[in-house]
CSV table of C-alpha atoms in Angstrom, one decimal:
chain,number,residue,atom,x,y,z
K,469,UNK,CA,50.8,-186.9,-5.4
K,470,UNK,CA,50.7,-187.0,-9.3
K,471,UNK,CA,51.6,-190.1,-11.6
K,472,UNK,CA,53.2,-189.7,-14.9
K,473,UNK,CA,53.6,-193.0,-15.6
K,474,UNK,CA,57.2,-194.5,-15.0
K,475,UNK,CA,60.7,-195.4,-17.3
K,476,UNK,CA,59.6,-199.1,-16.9
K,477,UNK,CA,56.2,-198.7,-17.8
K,478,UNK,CA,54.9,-197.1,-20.8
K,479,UNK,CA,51.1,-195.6,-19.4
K,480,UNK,CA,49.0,-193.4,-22.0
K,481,UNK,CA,47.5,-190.1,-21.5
K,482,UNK,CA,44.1,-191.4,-20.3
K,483,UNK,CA,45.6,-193.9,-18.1
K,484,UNK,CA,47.4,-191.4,-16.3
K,485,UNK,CA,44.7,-189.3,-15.8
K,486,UNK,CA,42.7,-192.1,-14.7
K,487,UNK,CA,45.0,-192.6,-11.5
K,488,UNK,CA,45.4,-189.3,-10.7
K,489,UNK,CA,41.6,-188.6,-10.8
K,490,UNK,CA,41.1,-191.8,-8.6
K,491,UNK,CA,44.0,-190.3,-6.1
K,492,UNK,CA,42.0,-186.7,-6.1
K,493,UNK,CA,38.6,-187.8,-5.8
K,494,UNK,CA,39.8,-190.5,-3.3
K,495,UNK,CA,38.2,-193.8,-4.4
K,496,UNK,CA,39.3,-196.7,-5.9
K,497,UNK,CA,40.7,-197.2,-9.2
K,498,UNK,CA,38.9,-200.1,-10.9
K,499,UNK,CA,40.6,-201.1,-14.3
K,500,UNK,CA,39.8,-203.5,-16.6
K,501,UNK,CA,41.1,-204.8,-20.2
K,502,UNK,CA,42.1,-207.8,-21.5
K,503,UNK,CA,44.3,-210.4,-19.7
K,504,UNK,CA,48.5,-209.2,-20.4
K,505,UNK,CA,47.7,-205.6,-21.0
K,506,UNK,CA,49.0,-204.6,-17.7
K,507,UNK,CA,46.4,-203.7,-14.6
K,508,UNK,CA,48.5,-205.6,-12.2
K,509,UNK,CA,51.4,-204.1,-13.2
K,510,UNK,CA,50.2,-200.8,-13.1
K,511,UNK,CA,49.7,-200.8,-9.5
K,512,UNK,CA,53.2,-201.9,-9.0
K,513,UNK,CA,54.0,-198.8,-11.1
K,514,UNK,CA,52.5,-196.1,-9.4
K,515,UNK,CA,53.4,-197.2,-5.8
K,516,UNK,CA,56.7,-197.1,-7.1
K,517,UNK,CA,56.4,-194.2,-9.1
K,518,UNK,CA,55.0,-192.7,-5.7
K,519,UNK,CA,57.5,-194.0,-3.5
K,520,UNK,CA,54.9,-195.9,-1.5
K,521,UNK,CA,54.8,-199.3,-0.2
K,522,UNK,CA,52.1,-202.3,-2.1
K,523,UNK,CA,49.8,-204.5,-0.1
K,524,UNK,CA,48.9,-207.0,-2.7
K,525,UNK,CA,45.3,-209.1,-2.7
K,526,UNK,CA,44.8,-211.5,-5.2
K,527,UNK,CA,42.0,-212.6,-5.7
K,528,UNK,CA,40.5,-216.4,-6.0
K,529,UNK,CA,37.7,-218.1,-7.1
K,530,UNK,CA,37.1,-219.0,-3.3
K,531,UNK,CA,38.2,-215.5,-2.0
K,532,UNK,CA,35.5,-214.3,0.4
K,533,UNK,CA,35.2,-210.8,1.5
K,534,UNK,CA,35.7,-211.4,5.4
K,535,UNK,CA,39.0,-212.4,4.2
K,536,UNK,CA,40.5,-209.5,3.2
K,537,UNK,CA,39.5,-207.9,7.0
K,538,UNK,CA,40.1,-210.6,9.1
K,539,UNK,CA,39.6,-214.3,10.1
K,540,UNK,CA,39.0,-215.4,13.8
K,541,UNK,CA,40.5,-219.2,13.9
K,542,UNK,CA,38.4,-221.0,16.5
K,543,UNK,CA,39.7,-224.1,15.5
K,544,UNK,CA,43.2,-223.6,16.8
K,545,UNK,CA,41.4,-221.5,20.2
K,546,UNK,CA,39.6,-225.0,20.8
K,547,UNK,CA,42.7,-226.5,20.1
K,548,UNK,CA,44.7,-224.4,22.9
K,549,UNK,CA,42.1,-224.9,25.5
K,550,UNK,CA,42.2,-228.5,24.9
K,551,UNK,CA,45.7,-228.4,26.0
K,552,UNK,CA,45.8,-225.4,28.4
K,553,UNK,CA,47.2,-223.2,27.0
K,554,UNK,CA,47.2,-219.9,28.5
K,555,UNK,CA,47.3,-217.8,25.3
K,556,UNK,CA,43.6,-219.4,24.4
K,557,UNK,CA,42.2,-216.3,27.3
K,558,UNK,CA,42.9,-213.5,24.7
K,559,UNK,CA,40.9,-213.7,21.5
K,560,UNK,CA,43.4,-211.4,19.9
K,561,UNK,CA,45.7,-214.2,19.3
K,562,UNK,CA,43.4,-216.0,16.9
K,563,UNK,CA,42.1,-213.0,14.4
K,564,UNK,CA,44.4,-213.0,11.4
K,565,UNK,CA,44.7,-209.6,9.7
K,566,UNK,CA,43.6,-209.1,6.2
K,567,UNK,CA,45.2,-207.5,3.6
K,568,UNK,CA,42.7,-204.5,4.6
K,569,UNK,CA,43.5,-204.5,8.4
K,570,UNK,CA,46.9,-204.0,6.7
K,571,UNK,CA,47.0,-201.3,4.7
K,572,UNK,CA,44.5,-199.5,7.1
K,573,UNK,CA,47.4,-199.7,9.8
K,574,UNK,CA,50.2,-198.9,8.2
K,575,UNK,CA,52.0,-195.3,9.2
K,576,UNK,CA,52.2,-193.9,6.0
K,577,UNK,CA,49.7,-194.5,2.7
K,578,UNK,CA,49.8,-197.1,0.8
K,579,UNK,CA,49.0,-198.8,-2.5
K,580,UNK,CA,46.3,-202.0,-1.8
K,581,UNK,CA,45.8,-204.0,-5.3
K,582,UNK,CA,42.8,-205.8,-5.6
K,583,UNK,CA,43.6,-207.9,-8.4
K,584,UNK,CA,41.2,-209.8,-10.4
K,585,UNK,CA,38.4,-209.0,-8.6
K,586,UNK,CA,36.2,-210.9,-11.2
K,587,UNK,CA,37.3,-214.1,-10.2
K,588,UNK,CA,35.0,-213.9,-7.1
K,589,UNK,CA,31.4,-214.9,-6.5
K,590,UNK,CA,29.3,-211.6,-7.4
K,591,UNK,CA,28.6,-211.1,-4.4
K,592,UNK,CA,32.3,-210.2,-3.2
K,593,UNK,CA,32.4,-206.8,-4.4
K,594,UNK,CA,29.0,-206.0,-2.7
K,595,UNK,CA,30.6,-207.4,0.7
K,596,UNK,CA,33.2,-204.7,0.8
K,597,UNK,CA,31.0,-201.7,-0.1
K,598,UNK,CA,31.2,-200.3,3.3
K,599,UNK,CA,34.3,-200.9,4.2
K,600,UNK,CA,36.1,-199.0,1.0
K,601,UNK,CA,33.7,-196.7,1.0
K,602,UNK,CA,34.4,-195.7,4.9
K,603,UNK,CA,37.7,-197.0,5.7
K,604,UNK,CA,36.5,-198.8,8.7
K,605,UNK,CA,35.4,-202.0,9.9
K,606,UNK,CA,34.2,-204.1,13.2
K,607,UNK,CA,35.6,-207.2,15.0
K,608,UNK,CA,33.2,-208.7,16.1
K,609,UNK,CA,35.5,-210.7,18.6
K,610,UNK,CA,37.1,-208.0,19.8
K,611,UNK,CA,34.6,-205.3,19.8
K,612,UNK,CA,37.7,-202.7,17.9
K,613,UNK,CA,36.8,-201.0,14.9
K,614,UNK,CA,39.7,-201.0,12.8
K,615,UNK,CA,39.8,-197.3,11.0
K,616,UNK,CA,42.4,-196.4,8.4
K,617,UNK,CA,45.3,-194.2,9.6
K,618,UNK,CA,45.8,-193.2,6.4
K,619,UNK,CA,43.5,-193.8,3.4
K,620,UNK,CA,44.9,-196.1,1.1
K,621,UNK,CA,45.5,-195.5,-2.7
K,622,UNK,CA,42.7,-198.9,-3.8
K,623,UNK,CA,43.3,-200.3,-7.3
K,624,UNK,CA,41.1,-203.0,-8.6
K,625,UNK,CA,41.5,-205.2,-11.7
K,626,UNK,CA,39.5,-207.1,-13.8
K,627,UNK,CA,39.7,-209.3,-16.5
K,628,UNK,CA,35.8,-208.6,-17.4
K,629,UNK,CA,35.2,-212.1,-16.9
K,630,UNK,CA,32.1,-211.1,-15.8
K,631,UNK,CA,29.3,-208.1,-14.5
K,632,UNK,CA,30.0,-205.9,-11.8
K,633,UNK,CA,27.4,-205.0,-9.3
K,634,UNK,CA,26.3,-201.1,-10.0
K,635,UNK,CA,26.3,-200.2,-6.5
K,636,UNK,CA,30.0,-201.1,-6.6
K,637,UNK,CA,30.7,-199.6,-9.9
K,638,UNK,CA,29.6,-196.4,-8.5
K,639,UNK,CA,31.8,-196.1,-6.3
K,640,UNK,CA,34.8,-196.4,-8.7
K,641,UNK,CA,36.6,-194.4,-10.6
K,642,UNK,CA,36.7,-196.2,-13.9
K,643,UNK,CA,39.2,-197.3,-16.8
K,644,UNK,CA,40.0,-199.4,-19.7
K,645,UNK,CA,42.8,-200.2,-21.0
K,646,UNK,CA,42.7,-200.9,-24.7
K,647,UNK,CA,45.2,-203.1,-26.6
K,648,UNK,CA,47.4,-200.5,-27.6
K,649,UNK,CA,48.1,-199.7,-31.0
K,650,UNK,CA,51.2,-200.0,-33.1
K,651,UNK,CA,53.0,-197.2,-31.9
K,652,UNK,CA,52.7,-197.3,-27.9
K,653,UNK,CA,53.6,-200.7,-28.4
K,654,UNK,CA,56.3,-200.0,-30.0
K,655,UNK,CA,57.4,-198.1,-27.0
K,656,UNK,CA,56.4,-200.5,-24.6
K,657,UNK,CA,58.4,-203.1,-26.7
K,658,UNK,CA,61.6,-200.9,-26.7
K,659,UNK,CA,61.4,-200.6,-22.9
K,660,UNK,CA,61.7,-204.1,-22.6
K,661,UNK,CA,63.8,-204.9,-25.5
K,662,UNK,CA,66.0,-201.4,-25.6
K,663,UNK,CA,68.5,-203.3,-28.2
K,664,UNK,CA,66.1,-205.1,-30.5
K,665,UNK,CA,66.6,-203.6,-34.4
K,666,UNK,CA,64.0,-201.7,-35.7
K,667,UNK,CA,63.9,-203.8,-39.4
K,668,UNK,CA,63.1,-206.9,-36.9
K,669,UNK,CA,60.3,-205.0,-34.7
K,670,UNK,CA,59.1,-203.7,-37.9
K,671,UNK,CA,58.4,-207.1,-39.4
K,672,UNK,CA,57.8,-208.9,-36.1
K,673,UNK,CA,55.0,-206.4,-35.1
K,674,UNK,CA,53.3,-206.4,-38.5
K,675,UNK,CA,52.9,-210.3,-38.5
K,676,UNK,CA,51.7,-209.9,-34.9
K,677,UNK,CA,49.0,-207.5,-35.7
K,678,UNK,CA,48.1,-209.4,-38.8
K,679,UNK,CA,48.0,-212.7,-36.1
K,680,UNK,CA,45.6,-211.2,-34.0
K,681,UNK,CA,43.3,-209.6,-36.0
K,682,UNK,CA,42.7,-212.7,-37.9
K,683,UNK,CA,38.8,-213.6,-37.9
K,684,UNK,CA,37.8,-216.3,-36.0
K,685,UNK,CA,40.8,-216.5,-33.1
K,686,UNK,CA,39.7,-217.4,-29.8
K,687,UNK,CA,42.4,-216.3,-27.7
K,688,UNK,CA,44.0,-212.7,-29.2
K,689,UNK,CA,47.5,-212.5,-27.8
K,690,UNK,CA,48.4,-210.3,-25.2
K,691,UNK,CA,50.8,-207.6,-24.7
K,692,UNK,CA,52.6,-209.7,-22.8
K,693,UNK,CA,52.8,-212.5,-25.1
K,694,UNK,CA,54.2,-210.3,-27.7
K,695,UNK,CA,56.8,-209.4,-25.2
K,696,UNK,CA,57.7,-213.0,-24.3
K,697,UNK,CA,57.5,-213.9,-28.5
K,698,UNK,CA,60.4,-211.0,-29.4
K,699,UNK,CA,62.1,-212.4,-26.0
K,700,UNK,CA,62.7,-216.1,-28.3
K,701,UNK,CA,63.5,-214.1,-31.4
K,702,UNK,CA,66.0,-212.2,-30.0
K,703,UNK,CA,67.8,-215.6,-28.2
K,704,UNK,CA,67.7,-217.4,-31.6
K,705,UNK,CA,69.2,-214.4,-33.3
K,706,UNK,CA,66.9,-214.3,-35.4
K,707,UNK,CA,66.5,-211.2,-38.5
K,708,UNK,CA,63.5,-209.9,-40.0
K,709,UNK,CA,64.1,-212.5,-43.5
K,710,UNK,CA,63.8,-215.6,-40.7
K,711,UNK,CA,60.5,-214.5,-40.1
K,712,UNK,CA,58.9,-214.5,-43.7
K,713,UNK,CA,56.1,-217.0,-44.4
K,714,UNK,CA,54.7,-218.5,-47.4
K,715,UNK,CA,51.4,-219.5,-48.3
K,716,UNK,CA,52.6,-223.4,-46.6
K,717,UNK,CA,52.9,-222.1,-43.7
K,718,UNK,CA,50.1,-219.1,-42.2
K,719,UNK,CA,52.0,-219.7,-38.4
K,720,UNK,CA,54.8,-217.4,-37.7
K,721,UNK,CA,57.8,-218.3,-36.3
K,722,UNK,CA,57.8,-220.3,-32.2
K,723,UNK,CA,53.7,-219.5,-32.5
K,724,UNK,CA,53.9,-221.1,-29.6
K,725,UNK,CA,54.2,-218.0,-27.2
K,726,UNK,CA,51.5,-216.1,-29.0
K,727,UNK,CA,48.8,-219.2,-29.6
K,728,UNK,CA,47.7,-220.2,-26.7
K,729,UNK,CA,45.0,-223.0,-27.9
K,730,UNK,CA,45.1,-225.9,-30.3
K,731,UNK,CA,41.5,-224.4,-32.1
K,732,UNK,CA,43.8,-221.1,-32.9
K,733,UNK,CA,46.4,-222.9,-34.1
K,734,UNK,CA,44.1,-225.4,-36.1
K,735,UNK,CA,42.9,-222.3,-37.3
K,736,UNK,CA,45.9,-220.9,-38.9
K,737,UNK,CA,46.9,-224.6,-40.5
K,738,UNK,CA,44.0,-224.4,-42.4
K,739,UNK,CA,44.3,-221.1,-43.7
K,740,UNK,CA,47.6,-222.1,-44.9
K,741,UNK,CA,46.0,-225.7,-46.0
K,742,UNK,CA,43.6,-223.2,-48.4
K,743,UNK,CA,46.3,-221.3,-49.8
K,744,UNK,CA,48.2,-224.6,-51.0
K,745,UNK,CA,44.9,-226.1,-52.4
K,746,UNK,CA,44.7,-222.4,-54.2
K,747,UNK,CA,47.6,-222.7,-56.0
């Protein structure tokens, strides 16, 4: 199995090497980078890419570990023996598989996303050490161990949103996607956009560079955002002229799919509130 990245989705050299190292060393892929840059899509990608199937987690602020192996309901057992039901004798009925259980049963291998992994308490990662790391697990109420039939391809995300156990760390392979620069977006843009007109891209991704390396933004827009921004130009049919500013206005043209937060745009309206009182 070797990814080369995919006609829908526009991966760099090092990314590419990243998954296939992850795939050849077997352990999981853990990549972070900035919100919109792609790490959830990326899995989609390569199981496709692959030709396997995806077993998606995503990942909450009250996601616990035991989750993604299993969850034994005794609330609906009690409820069942309450009214005599004669299901309530086999335990079995009340464990609901995880997305782990799931991918370590399947009959082929698999893709399992782990997506935002950060959102979590810190200790989540810690909790599932053991079970990536073996590819096995225990129920309890059962007394099975659950072992995978065929070792899953693991992708992790994170926004970076905060630390990592090491422990964890070490058992990942590692990448980061940077914001790309003006050229592989470019590419990424004309996979999306395949009839936009270079004079508008030109223009468009110059004021969007200039946008998000402005000092002082909270928020940068993502790739994502940029996608959705060229998205409203092309529906208003708009050309590279429509998108010239003066030193009134510093925001470009429906800022509102690349600003994200009143301080960013308050931001800009002074800089253009400067350049009047400069004149």
């Amino acid at each position: 199995m070797k990814f080369e990245g995919t006609r829908d989705y526009v991966a760099t050299d090092d990314l590419t090497m990243a998954v296939n190292a992850a795939v050849t060393l077997e352990r999981p892929l853990l990549v972070k980078g900035e919100p919109g840059t792609g790490k959830t899509e990326l899995a989609r990608q390569v199981a496709d890419a692959l030709g396997l199937e995806i077993i998606e987690w995503n990942i909450k602020s009250t996601t616990k570990a035991q989750q993604g192996l299993y969850e034994y309901d005794a609330v609906s057992r009690l409820r069942d023996s309450q009214l005599g039901e004669e299901r309530v004798h086999d335990v079995a009925n009340y464990i609901r598989k995880g997305k782990l259980w799931q991918a370590f049963e399947t009959d082929r291998k698999v893709v399992l996303l782990i997506d935002e992994v950060d959102k979590a308490d810190i200790e989540f990662p810690n909790d599932l050490l053991q079970e990536l790391d073996r590819m096995e697990f225990h129920v309890y109420e059962t007394g099975e161990t659950i072992r995978a039939r065929h070792r899953p391809i693991v992708i992790i995300t994170s926004n970076n949103e905060k630390e990592l156990p090491d422990a964890f760390l070490r058992r990942c392979f590692f990448h980061y996607i940077r914001f790309p620069d003006p050229e592989t977006l470019r590419k990424i843009v004309e996979v999306h956009h395949p009839a936009i007109k270079d004079a508008l891209l030109t223009t468009a991704l110059t004021q969007f560079y200039e946008l998000r390396d402005q000092p002082g933004l909270k928020k940068k827009p993502s790739t994502s955002e940029v996608l959705d921004w060229l998205k409203l130009l092309l529906a208003e049919d708009l050309g590279p002229e429509d998108l010239k500013r003066d030193g009134t206005n510093a925001l470009p043209r429906l800022h509102g799919a690349l600003l994200k937060n009143e301080q960013d745009v308050h931001l800009f309206e002074r800089l253009a509130f400067m350049a009047r009182g400069q004149r």
